XYZ file of C-alpha atoms in Angstrom:
119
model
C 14.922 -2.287 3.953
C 16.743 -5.814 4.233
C 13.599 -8.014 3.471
C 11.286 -8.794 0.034
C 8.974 -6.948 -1.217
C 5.911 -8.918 -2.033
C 2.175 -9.669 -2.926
C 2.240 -6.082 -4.917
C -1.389 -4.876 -5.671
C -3.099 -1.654 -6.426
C -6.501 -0.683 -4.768
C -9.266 0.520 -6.077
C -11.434 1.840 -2.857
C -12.272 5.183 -2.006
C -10.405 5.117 1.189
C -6.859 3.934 -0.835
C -7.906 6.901 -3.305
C -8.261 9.453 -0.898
C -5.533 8.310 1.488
C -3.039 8.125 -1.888
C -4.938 11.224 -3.611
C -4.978 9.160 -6.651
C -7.214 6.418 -8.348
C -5.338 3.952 -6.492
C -2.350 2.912 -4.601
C 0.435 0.698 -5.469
C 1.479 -1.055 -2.281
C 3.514 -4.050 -1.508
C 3.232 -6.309 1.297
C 6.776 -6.803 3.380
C 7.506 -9.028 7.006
C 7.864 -7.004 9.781
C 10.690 -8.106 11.161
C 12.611 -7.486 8.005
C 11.127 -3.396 7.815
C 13.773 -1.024 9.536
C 14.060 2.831 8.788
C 17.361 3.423 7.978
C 16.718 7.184 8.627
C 14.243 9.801 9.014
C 11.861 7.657 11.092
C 11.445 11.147 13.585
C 9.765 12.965 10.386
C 6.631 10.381 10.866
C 3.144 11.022 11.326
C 1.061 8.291 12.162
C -2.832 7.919 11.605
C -4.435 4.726 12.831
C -8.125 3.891 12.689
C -10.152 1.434 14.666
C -9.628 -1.398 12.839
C -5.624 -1.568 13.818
C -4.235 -0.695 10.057
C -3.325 2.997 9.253
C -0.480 4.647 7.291
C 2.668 6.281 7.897
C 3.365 10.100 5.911
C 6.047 12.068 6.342
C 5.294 14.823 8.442
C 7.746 17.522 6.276
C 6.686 16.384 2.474
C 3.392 14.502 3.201
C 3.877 11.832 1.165
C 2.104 8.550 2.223
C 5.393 6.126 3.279
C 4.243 2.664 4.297
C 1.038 0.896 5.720
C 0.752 -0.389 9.318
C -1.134 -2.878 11.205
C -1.510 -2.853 15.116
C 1.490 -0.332 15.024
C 3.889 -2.612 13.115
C 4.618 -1.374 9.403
C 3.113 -4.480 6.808
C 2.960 -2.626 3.735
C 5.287 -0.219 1.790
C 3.966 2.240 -0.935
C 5.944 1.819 -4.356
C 5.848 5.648 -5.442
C 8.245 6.671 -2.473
C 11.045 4.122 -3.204
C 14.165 5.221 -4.194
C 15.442 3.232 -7.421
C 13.073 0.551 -9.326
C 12.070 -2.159 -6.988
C 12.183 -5.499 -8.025
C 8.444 -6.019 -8.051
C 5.578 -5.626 -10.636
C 1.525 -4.945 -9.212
C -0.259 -8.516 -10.252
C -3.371 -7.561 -9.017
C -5.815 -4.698 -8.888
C -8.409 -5.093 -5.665
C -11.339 -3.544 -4.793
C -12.040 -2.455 -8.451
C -15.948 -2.541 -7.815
C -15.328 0.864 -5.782
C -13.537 2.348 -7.983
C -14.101 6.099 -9.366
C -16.189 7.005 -12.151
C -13.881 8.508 -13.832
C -11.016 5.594 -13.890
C -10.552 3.393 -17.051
C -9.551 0.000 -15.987
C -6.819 -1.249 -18.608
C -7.336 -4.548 -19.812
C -5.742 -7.990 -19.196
C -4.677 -6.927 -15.707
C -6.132 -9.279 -13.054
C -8.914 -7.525 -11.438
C -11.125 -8.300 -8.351
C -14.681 -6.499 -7.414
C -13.601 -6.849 -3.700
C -10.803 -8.317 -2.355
C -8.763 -10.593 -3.613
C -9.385 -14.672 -2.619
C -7.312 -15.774 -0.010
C -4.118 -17.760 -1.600
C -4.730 -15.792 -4.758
């Protein structure tokens, strides 16, 4: 990937925890005209719902890969990058959903839905 990774959050809702089979994810947002695969794009699955977004796994390992919107990949998952990316998660969303069982940590910026737009 040539472009920035950006607007890095983790989320909360049950959909994110089942989709990342873990509390949360930890996503960041990228342009889509700066996403290329350098390789491996022919190991994809792709599941999209009604709404346009879906995700991207890899159809050998499973691992959830990136996020997509109307077909076009808008989000990259931070646990399948290679190296430390240059990005830390500044907010936590949808924390009003999240399981019983999760212990938010404190001074993290938190929202019960989604976060404000501009935020």
């Amino acid at each position: 990937m040539e472009g920035v990774l950006r607007d890095a959050r983790s989320c909360h809702c049950s959909r994110c925890r089942k989709a990342f089979s873990s509390q949360a994810s930890a996503y960041a947002l990228v342009k889509h005209q700066e996403f290329e695969w350098l390789s491996g794009e022919e190991l994809l699955t792709t599941y999209s719902g009604k709404s346009g977004f879906g995700l991207q796994f890899c159809c050998q390992c499973g691992s959830t890969l990136c996020g997509t919107y109307k077909g076009a990949v808008h989000g990259v998952t931070l646990g399948c990058l290679n190296g430390e990316p240059d990005i830390e998660i500044g907010r936590h969303i949808y924390v009003g959903s999240k399981a019983s069982w999760e212990v938010m940590p404190t001074g993290v910026i938190q929202y019960v839905e989604g976060a404000p737009e501009n935020a």
